[in-house]
Amino acid sequence: MPLILDSPPSSPPPSLPEHLSEKALRRKEHHTADVVVVGAGILGTAIAITLARQSRSVILLEKSLKEPDRIVGELLQPGGVEALEKLGLRDCLEEIDAIVVKGYDVIYYGQEVEIPYPKNAVQDGNRPEGRSFHHGRFIRRLREAAMKEPNITMAETTVTNTVTSSWTGQVLGVESTTRGENDFYFGTLTIIADGYASKFRKEYISQQPVSKSKFWGLELIDADLPKPGHGHVVLGDGAPVLLYQIGTHETRALIDVPEGLASASTANGGIKGHLRNTVLPSLPKSVQSSFEIALDEGKLRSMPNSFLPPSRNRVPGLMLLGDAMNMRHPLTGGGMTVALNDVVLLRELLSPEAVPDLGNTKFVIKQMKTFHWRRKNLTSVINVLAQALYSLFAANDPQLRALQLGCFRYFQLGGSCVDGPVGLLAGIIRRPFVLFYHFFSVALLSIWLTFSQAPLWKLPMTLLESMLIFYKACVVIFPFIGSELRS
């Protein structure tokens, strides 16, 4: 039998309500609930807690309840912090040595521009704040919160298959394995949130992730960052490097390495050779010593940087959510913000007032159609922004490099040229047109810079180059916009 973790609150009432005791018994003994959630990560745990607080009976399944150790999912934008507050989970950011994040510092060939989160974006008139932390510590706090919910039973087991009715096609639950023994869990609704390496995605979604690079991660100790309390983006001849604190003494360095990169080939010393010979010299001087020490210790880990457009949930009795359904490049740190805001929206759409009976699969599918389109005010912005910014920051041709320079110069203008883009990135501004406006403002500035730097006798070539820059801008952004419009 699987390891069942069913922890009631530390000070339970003398006697639980009869219906609650019956539901808890059915979860524990018969493995039956209103909702079965597969994956106790960010989204899975948050949705389990949210539905449980709406008096739904929930079983939460996870293959390993050990504290995870990952190199991404470590920076929560202000829009994600706000979502945590709405869900009543803000305290999960406490007691994990989380660092206040005030904005970004972009370093372009040694030149710096600070990009603070926009003022007056919150009701009290102060600048909003994000948080960065060790991913595993945040997950641990979320799981601790889940275990305190009387309507949740957690089980450590490896889910292997969904259980589907051969007559109706409705998903009835899941099959799992624990220590070599088979088991089953049944729910009126099954939510799959098993992350970027989802084993169920191919079965239920036609689109599959596309990955063209990896993030290689190092943990720096007592690094001297140029602007503490900020995420740092280092731009140079290669792909971008991210630097941000995840604890009082720890700083995460994420180095994007595209597939087939010559400087990371075996002949050039592999990934370590690339980091030492190409990346290290491009970093701020104050960071280089701690980066080199971490590199010498050799604790390198990698994660694929994947893009997966969102898909509608159409299978009765089943929802795929989180990275199992939608991913974007982690450059902008938007994944957790998307996940938590999805939970906020689902709290409304799946509430007992909106959906009294989760077994009404036709109505649940209708609600998921609403979910698919309503989430786009935020998620389409974060998805498109992440992919478009990565294209510019990892520039590998003359037009992209011109757009990269234009982007940096645009940030240097300050004012709305900073507040708009960083407000989008932070998950605060939720208007896709604002992204469209700023992206093409960058393109027009890039064209103007090209004209201003070219001698008059090169005017015909400059005109051609300007058209190519504008064309490249369209090639970068419109395919991602199109992927958001498809249902």
Coordinates of C-alpha atoms in Angstrom, one line a residue:
M1 CA 0.0 0.0 0.0
P2 CA 1.2 3.6 -0.6
L3 CA 2.5 5.7 2.2
I4 CA -0.5 7.8 3.3
L5 CA 0.1 11.2 4.9
D6 CA -3.1 12.4 6.4
S7 CA -2.3 15.0 9.0
P8 CA -5.2 16.9 10.6
P9 CA -4.6 20.3 12.1
S10 CA -2.3 20.3 15.2
S11 CA -5.2 21.2 17.5
P12 CA -8.3 19.4 16.0
P13 CA -11.7 20.0 17.5
P14 CA -12.9 17.4 19.9
S15 CA -15.1 15.7 17.3
L16 CA -14.9 16.2 13.5
P17 CA -18.2 16.8 11.6
E18 CA -19.7 13.5 10.6
H19 CA -19.5 14.2 6.8
L20 CA -15.8 15.2 7.1
S21 CA -14.9 12.1 9.0
E22 CA -16.7 10.0 6.3
K23 CA -14.8 11.8 3.5
A24 CA -11.5 11.3 5.3
L25 CA -12.2 7.6 5.8
R26 CA -13.1 7.2 2.1
R27 CA -9.9 8.9 1.1
K28 CA -7.8 6.8 3.4
E29 CA -9.4 3.4 3.1
H30 CA -11.0 3.4 -0.3
H31 CA -8.8 6.0 -2.1
T32 CA -11.9 7.9 -3.3
A33 CA -12.4 11.7 -3.3
D34 CA -14.0 14.5 -5.2
V35 CA -10.6 15.4 -6.7
V36 CA -7.4 13.5 -7.3
V37 CA -4.3 15.8 -7.9
V38 CA -1.2 14.2 -9.4
G39 CA 1.9 16.2 -8.6
A40 CA 2.6 18.1 -5.3
G41 CA 4.6 20.9 -6.9
I42 CA 3.7 24.6 -7.0
L43 CA 0.4 24.3 -8.9
G44 CA -0.6 20.8 -7.7
T45 CA -0.3 21.7 -4.0
A46 CA -1.9 25.1 -4.4
I47 CA -4.9 23.8 -6.3
A48 CA -5.3 21.0 -3.7
I49 CA -5.3 23.4 -0.8
T50 CA -7.7 25.8 -2.7
L51 CA -10.3 23.1 -3.5
A52 CA -10.0 21.6 0.0
R53 CA -10.8 25.0 1.5
Q54 CA -14.0 25.0 -0.6
S55 CA -15.0 21.7 1.1
R56 CA -13.9 19.5 -1.7
S57 CA -12.4 16.1 -0.7
V58 CA -8.9 15.9 -2.2
I59 CA -6.3 13.3 -2.6
L60 CA -2.8 14.7 -3.5
L61 CA -0.3 12.3 -5.0
E62 CA 3.5 12.7 -5.3
K63 CA 6.2 10.3 -6.2
S64 CA 8.6 11.7 -3.7
L65 CA 7.8 13.9 -0.7
K66 CA 11.5 14.7 -0.1
E67 CA 12.4 18.3 -0.4
P68 CA 13.1 18.8 -4.1
D69 CA 16.4 20.4 -5.3
R70 CA 16.0 22.3 -8.6
I71 CA 17.8 25.1 -10.3
V72 CA 14.7 26.9 -11.6
G73 CA 11.4 28.0 -10.0
E74 CA 13.3 30.2 -7.6
L75 CA 12.1 33.7 -8.4
L76 CA 8.4 34.7 -7.8
Q77 CA 7.4 37.9 -9.5
P78 CA 5.1 40.4 -7.7
G79 CA 2.1 39.1 -9.6
G80 CA 2.8 35.7 -8.1
V81 CA 3.2 37.1 -4.6
E82 CA -0.2 38.8 -5.0
A83 CA -1.7 35.5 -6.1
L84 CA -0.3 33.8 -3.0
E85 CA -2.0 36.4 -0.9
K86 CA -5.3 35.9 -2.6
L87 CA -5.0 32.1 -1.9
G88 CA -4.2 32.7 1.7
L89 CA -0.7 31.1 1.3
R90 CA 1.5 34.2 1.7
D91 CA 3.0 32.7 4.9
C92 CA 4.6 30.0 2.8
L93 CA 7.2 32.6 1.9
E94 CA 8.2 32.9 5.6
E95 CA 11.0 30.9 7.3
I96 CA 12.7 29.9 4.0
D97 CA 15.3 32.7 4.0
A98 CA 13.5 34.3 1.0
I99 CA 15.1 37.4 -0.5
V100 CA 13.1 40.5 -1.4
V101 CA 13.4 41.3 -5.2
K102 CA 12.9 44.9 -6.2
G103 CA 13.4 44.6 -9.9
Y104 CA 16.2 43.9 -12.4
D105 CA 19.6 45.1 -13.4
V106 CA 20.4 44.6 -17.0
I107 CA 24.1 44.6 -17.9
Y108 CA 24.9 45.0 -21.6
Y109 CA 28.6 44.7 -22.5
G110 CA 29.5 46.2 -19.1
Q111 CA 26.9 49.0 -19.2
E112 CA 24.2 48.8 -16.5
V113 CA 20.6 50.0 -16.4
E114 CA 18.4 49.4 -13.3
I115 CA 14.8 48.4 -14.0
P116 CA 12.8 48.7 -10.7
Y117 CA 9.2 47.3 -10.5
P118 CA 6.8 50.2 -11.3
K119 CA 5.7 52.5 -8.6
N120 CA 2.0 53.0 -7.9
A121 CA 1.4 49.5 -9.3
V122 CA -0.2 48.5 -5.9
Q123 CA -2.9 50.3 -3.9
D124 CA -0.6 51.6 -1.1
G125 CA 1.5 53.5 -3.7
N126 CA 4.7 51.6 -2.9
R127 CA 6.7 49.6 -5.4
P128 CA 5.7 45.9 -5.5
E129 CA 8.2 43.3 -4.5
G130 CA 8.9 39.8 -5.6
R131 CA 10.7 37.0 -3.7
S132 CA 13.5 34.6 -4.6
F133 CA 14.3 31.5 -2.6
H134 CA 15.5 27.9 -2.7
H135 CA 12.8 26.1 -4.7
G136 CA 12.7 23.1 -2.4
R137 CA 12.1 25.2 0.7
F138 CA 9.1 26.9 -0.8
I139 CA 7.6 23.5 -1.9
R140 CA 8.2 22.1 1.6
R141 CA 6.2 25.0 3.1
L142 CA 3.3 24.5 0.6
R143 CA 3.2 20.8 1.4
E144 CA 3.2 21.5 5.1
A145 CA 0.2 23.8 4.5
A146 CA -1.5 21.0 2.5
M147 CA -1.0 18.5 5.3
K148 CA -2.8 20.8 7.8
E149 CA -5.9 20.7 5.6
P150 CA -8.5 18.2 7.0
N151 CA -9.9 17.8 3.5
I152 CA -6.6 16.6 2.0
T153 CA -5.0 13.2 2.1
M154 CA -1.4 13.1 0.7
A155 CA 0.1 9.9 -0.6
E156 CA 3.7 9.1 -1.7
T157 CA 3.2 6.9 -4.8
T158 CA 4.2 6.9 -8.5
V159 CA 1.3 7.4 -10.8
T160 CA 1.7 5.2 -13.9
N161 CA -1.6 5.5 -15.8
T162 CA -5.0 7.1 -15.9
V163 CA -8.1 5.0 -15.4
T164 CA -10.6 5.6 -18.2
S165 CA -14.2 4.4 -18.7
S166 CA -14.3 2.4 -21.9
W167 CA -17.9 3.3 -22.4
T168 CA -17.9 7.1 -21.9
G169 CA -14.1 8.0 -22.3
Q170 CA -14.3 9.8 -18.9
V171 CA -11.2 9.7 -16.7
L172 CA -12.1 8.1 -13.4
G173 CA -8.8 8.3 -11.6
V174 CA -5.3 6.9 -11.7
E175 CA -3.3 3.8 -11.3
S176 CA -0.1 4.0 -9.3
T177 CA 2.8 1.9 -7.9
T178 CA 4.4 2.1 -4.5
R179 CA 7.3 -0.3 -3.6
G180 CA 6.3 -2.6 -6.3
E181 CA 2.6 -2.8 -5.4
N182 CA -0.2 -1.6 -7.7
D183 CA -2.9 0.7 -6.4
F184 CA -5.8 2.9 -7.6
Y185 CA -7.1 6.3 -6.7
F186 CA -10.5 7.5 -7.9
G187 CA -11.9 11.0 -8.2
T188 CA -14.8 12.8 -9.9
L189 CA -12.1 15.1 -11.3
T190 CA -8.5 14.2 -11.9
I191 CA -6.0 17.0 -12.2
I192 CA -2.6 16.2 -13.7
A193 CA 0.1 18.7 -12.6
D194 CA 3.2 16.5 -13.0
G195 CA 5.6 19.2 -14.3
Y196 CA 7.8 19.8 -17.3
A197 CA 8.6 16.1 -17.8
S198 CA 4.9 15.1 -17.7
K199 CA 4.4 11.4 -18.6
F200 CA 0.7 12.1 -19.5
R201 CA 1.2 15.0 -21.9
K202 CA 1.6 12.9 -25.1
E203 CA -1.6 11.1 -24.4
Y204 CA -3.8 14.1 -24.0
I205 CA -2.1 17.1 -25.8
S206 CA -1.2 17.1 -29.5
Q207 CA 1.5 19.8 -29.1
Q208 CA 4.8 18.8 -27.5
P209 CA 7.5 21.0 -25.9
V210 CA 10.2 22.5 -28.1
S211 CA 13.6 23.0 -26.4
K212 CA 16.5 24.7 -28.1
S213 CA 18.8 25.4 -25.1
K214 CA 19.5 24.5 -21.5
F215 CA 20.1 26.4 -18.4
W216 CA 23.2 25.3 -16.6
G217 CA 23.1 26.3 -12.9
L218 CA 25.7 27.0 -10.3
E219 CA 25.3 28.1 -6.7
L220 CA 27.6 30.9 -5.8
I221 CA 28.5 31.6 -2.1
D222 CA 28.6 35.2 -0.8
A223 CA 28.7 36.6 -4.4
D224 CA 29.1 40.4 -4.5
L225 CA 26.2 41.3 -6.9
P226 CA 26.2 44.8 -8.5
K227 CA 22.7 45.5 -7.2
P228 CA 21.6 43.3 -4.3
G229 CA 17.9 42.6 -4.2
H230 CA 17.7 42.6 -8.0
G231 CA 17.7 39.9 -10.6
H232 CA 20.7 40.5 -13.0
V233 CA 20.6 39.8 -16.7
V234 CA 24.1 39.8 -18.3
L235 CA 24.2 40.3 -22.0
G236 CA 27.3 40.0 -24.3
D237 CA 28.5 38.0 -27.2
G238 CA 26.7 34.8 -26.1
A239 CA 23.4 33.8 -24.7
P240 CA 22.1 35.5 -21.5
V241 CA 23.3 34.8 -18.0
L242 CA 21.0 35.3 -15.0
L243 CA 22.2 36.0 -11.4
Y244 CA 19.9 36.3 -8.4
Q245 CA 20.1 35.6 -4.7
I246 CA 18.2 32.6 -3.4
G247 CA 19.3 33.0 0.3
T248 CA 21.3 35.2 2.6
H249 CA 24.6 33.7 1.3
E250 CA 23.6 31.8 -1.9
T251 CA 23.3 33.3 -5.4
R252 CA 22.0 31.3 -8.4
A253 CA 23.8 31.7 -11.7
L254 CA 21.9 30.3 -14.7
I255 CA 23.8 30.2 -18.0
D256 CA 21.8 29.7 -21.2
V257 CA 23.6 27.3 -23.5
P258 CA 22.0 26.8 -27.0
E259 CA 22.2 23.4 -28.7
G260 CA 25.3 22.8 -30.8
L261 CA 27.2 25.8 -29.3
A262 CA 30.8 25.5 -30.6
S263 CA 32.4 27.0 -27.5
A264 CA 30.8 24.2 -25.5
S265 CA 32.0 21.4 -27.7
T266 CA 34.2 18.6 -26.4
A267 CA 37.1 20.0 -28.3
N268 CA 36.8 23.2 -26.4
G269 CA 36.5 21.6 -23.0
G270 CA 32.8 21.0 -22.9
I271 CA 30.4 23.0 -20.8
K272 CA 33.0 23.7 -18.2
G273 CA 35.3 25.0 -20.9
H274 CA 32.5 27.3 -22.2
L275 CA 31.7 28.6 -18.7
R276 CA 35.4 29.3 -17.9
N277 CA 36.6 30.7 -21.2
T278 CA 33.5 32.5 -22.6
V279 CA 31.1 33.2 -19.7
L280 CA 33.4 34.0 -16.8
P281 CA 35.2 37.0 -18.5
S282 CA 31.8 38.5 -19.4
L283 CA 30.5 38.6 -15.9
P284 CA 30.8 41.7 -13.6
K285 CA 34.3 41.7 -11.9
S286 CA 32.7 41.5 -8.5
V287 CA 31.1 38.2 -9.3
Q288 CA 33.9 36.4 -11.1
S289 CA 35.8 35.1 -8.1
S290 CA 32.7 33.4 -6.5
F291 CA 31.7 32.1 -10.0
E292 CA 35.1 30.5 -10.5
I293 CA 35.1 28.9 -7.1
A294 CA 31.7 27.4 -7.8
L295 CA 32.9 26.2 -11.2
D296 CA 35.9 24.6 -9.7
E297 CA 33.7 22.7 -7.2
G298 CA 32.0 21.2 -10.2
K299 CA 28.4 21.2 -8.9
L300 CA 26.8 21.8 -12.3
R301 CA 23.2 20.9 -13.1
S302 CA 21.1 21.6 -16.1
M303 CA 17.4 22.0 -17.1
P304 CA 15.9 22.2 -20.6
N305 CA 14.4 25.5 -21.6
S306 CA 11.1 24.5 -23.2
F307 CA 8.3 26.3 -24.9
L308 CA 4.8 24.7 -25.0
P309 CA 1.8 26.7 -26.1
P310 CA -1.3 26.4 -24.0
S311 CA -4.0 23.8 -24.9
R312 CA -7.6 23.5 -24.0
N313 CA -8.7 20.7 -21.6
R314 CA -11.3 18.7 -23.5
V315 CA -11.2 15.3 -21.9
P316 CA -14.1 14.5 -19.5
G317 CA -13.0 14.1 -15.9
L318 CA -9.4 15.3 -16.6
M319 CA -7.4 18.5 -16.4
L320 CA -3.8 19.0 -17.4
L321 CA -2.4 22.1 -15.7
G322 CA 0.9 23.8 -15.0
D323 CA 4.1 22.9 -16.9
A324 CA 2.3 19.8 -18.1
M325 CA 0.1 22.0 -20.2
N326 CA 2.0 25.3 -20.8
M327 CA 5.6 26.3 -20.6
R328 CA 7.7 29.3 -21.6
H329 CA 11.4 30.1 -21.4
P330 CA 12.4 30.6 -17.7
L331 CA 14.4 33.8 -18.6
T332 CA 11.7 36.0 -17.2
G333 CA 10.8 33.9 -14.1
G334 CA 7.1 33.8 -15.0
G335 CA 6.3 30.1 -14.5
M336 CA 5.2 30.2 -10.8
T337 CA 3.3 33.5 -11.4
V338 CA 1.3 31.8 -14.2
A339 CA 0.7 28.7 -12.1
L340 CA -0.5 30.6 -9.0
N341 CA -2.7 32.9 -11.0
D342 CA -4.2 29.9 -12.8
V343 CA -5.2 28.6 -9.3
V344 CA -6.8 31.9 -8.4
L345 CA -8.9 31.7 -11.6
L346 CA -9.8 28.1 -11.1
R347 CA -10.9 28.8 -7.5
E348 CA -13.6 31.0 -9.0
L349 CA -14.5 28.7 -12.0
L350 CA -14.7 25.5 -10.1
S351 CA -16.2 26.8 -6.8
P352 CA -19.1 24.8 -5.4
E353 CA -21.3 27.8 -6.3
A354 CA -20.2 27.7 -9.9
V355 CA -20.0 23.9 -10.3
P356 CA -22.0 22.2 -7.6
D357 CA -21.3 18.8 -9.2
L358 CA -17.8 18.1 -10.6
G359 CA -19.3 15.0 -12.1
N360 CA -21.2 17.2 -14.6
T361 CA -18.3 16.8 -17.1
K362 CA -19.9 18.8 -19.9
F363 CA -20.2 21.8 -17.7
V364 CA -16.7 21.4 -16.3
I365 CA -15.3 21.3 -19.8
K366 CA -17.3 24.4 -20.6
Q367 CA -15.7 26.1 -17.5
M368 CA -12.3 24.9 -18.8
K369 CA -13.0 26.7 -22.1
T370 CA -13.6 29.8 -20.1
F371 CA -10.4 29.2 -18.2
H372 CA -8.4 28.8 -21.4
W373 CA -9.4 32.3 -22.7
R374 CA -9.7 34.3 -19.4
R375 CA -6.2 33.3 -18.3
K376 CA -4.7 34.9 -21.5
N377 CA -4.8 38.4 -20.2
L378 CA -1.8 37.4 -18.0
T379 CA -0.4 34.2 -19.4
S380 CA -0.3 35.3 -23.0
V381 CA 1.7 38.3 -21.9
I382 CA 4.2 36.3 -19.9
N383 CA 4.5 33.5 -22.5
V384 CA 5.1 35.8 -25.5
L385 CA 7.3 38.2 -23.5
A386 CA 9.5 35.3 -22.3
Q387 CA 10.0 33.9 -25.8
A388 CA 10.5 37.3 -27.5
L389 CA 12.9 38.6 -24.9
Y390 CA 14.9 35.4 -25.1
S391 CA 15.2 35.8 -28.9
L392 CA 16.6 39.3 -28.4
F393 CA 18.9 38.5 -25.5
A394 CA 20.3 35.4 -27.2
A395 CA 20.8 37.3 -30.5
N396 CA 22.7 35.3 -33.1
D397 CA 22.3 37.4 -36.2
P398 CA 22.8 41.1 -37.2
Q399 CA 19.1 42.0 -37.0
L400 CA 18.6 40.4 -33.6
R401 CA 21.7 42.1 -32.3
A402 CA 20.3 45.4 -33.5
L403 CA 17.0 44.7 -31.7
Q404 CA 19.0 43.7 -28.6
L405 CA 20.8 47.0 -28.6
G406 CA 17.5 48.8 -29.2
C407 CA 16.0 47.0 -26.2
F408 CA 18.8 48.1 -23.9
R409 CA 18.7 51.7 -25.1
Y410 CA 14.9 51.7 -24.7
F411 CA 15.4 50.7 -21.0
Q412 CA 17.9 53.5 -20.6
L413 CA 15.2 56.1 -21.6
G414 CA 13.5 55.3 -18.2
G415 CA 10.0 56.3 -17.3
S416 CA 7.3 54.4 -19.2
C417 CA 9.9 52.7 -21.3
V418 CA 10.9 50.8 -18.1
D419 CA 7.6 50.7 -16.1
G420 CA 5.7 49.2 -19.0
P421 CA 8.0 46.3 -19.9
V422 CA 8.9 45.4 -16.2
G423 CA 5.2 45.7 -15.3
L424 CA 4.4 43.1 -17.9
L425 CA 7.3 40.9 -16.7
A426 CA 6.2 41.2 -13.1
G427 CA 2.7 39.9 -13.9
I428 CA 1.2 43.3 -12.8
I429 CA 0.2 44.7 -16.2
R430 CA -2.2 42.2 -17.8
R431 CA -2.9 43.8 -21.2
P432 CA -1.4 42.1 -24.3
F433 CA -1.6 45.3 -26.3
V434 CA 0.8 46.9 -23.9
L435 CA 3.4 44.2 -24.8
F436 CA 2.7 44.7 -28.5
Y437 CA 3.2 48.5 -28.2
H438 CA 6.5 48.3 -26.3
F439 CA 7.9 45.5 -28.5
F440 CA 7.4 47.5 -31.7
S441 CA 8.6 50.7 -29.9
V442 CA 11.9 48.8 -29.4
A443 CA 11.9 47.8 -33.0
L444 CA 11.4 51.4 -34.2
L445 CA 14.1 52.6 -31.8
S446 CA 16.4 49.9 -33.2
I447 CA 15.8 51.2 -36.7
W448 CA 16.4 54.8 -35.6
L449 CA 19.7 53.8 -34.0
T450 CA 20.7 52.0 -37.2
F451 CA 20.0 55.2 -39.2
S452 CA 21.8 57.5 -36.7
Q453 CA 25.0 55.4 -36.7
A454 CA 25.3 55.0 -40.5
P455 CA 26.9 57.5 -42.8
L456 CA 24.8 59.2 -45.5
W457 CA 26.5 57.4 -48.4
K458 CA 25.2 54.1 -46.9
L459 CA 21.6 55.2 -47.0
P460 CA 20.4 52.5 -49.5
M461 CA 22.0 49.7 -47.4
T462 CA 20.7 51.3 -44.2
L463 CA 17.2 51.3 -45.6
L464 CA 17.5 47.6 -46.5
E465 CA 18.9 46.8 -43.0
S466 CA 16.0 48.7 -41.4
M467 CA 13.4 46.7 -43.3
L468 CA 15.2 43.5 -42.3
I469 CA 15.2 44.6 -38.6
F470 CA 11.4 45.3 -38.8
Y471 CA 10.9 42.0 -40.6
K472 CA 12.9 40.1 -38.0
A473 CA 10.8 41.8 -35.2
C474 CA 7.7 40.4 -36.9
V475 CA 9.2 37.0 -37.3
V476 CA 10.1 36.9 -33.6
I477 CA 6.8 37.9 -32.1
F478 CA 3.9 36.9 -34.4
P479 CA 4.4 33.1 -34.3
F480 CA 4.1 33.3 -30.5
I481 CA 1.1 35.5 -30.6
G482 CA -0.4 33.0 -33.1
S483 CA 0.2 30.2 -30.7
E484 CA -1.8 32.0 -28.0
L485 CA -4.7 32.6 -30.3
R486 CA -5.1 28.9 -31.3
S487 CA -7.4 27.0 -29.1

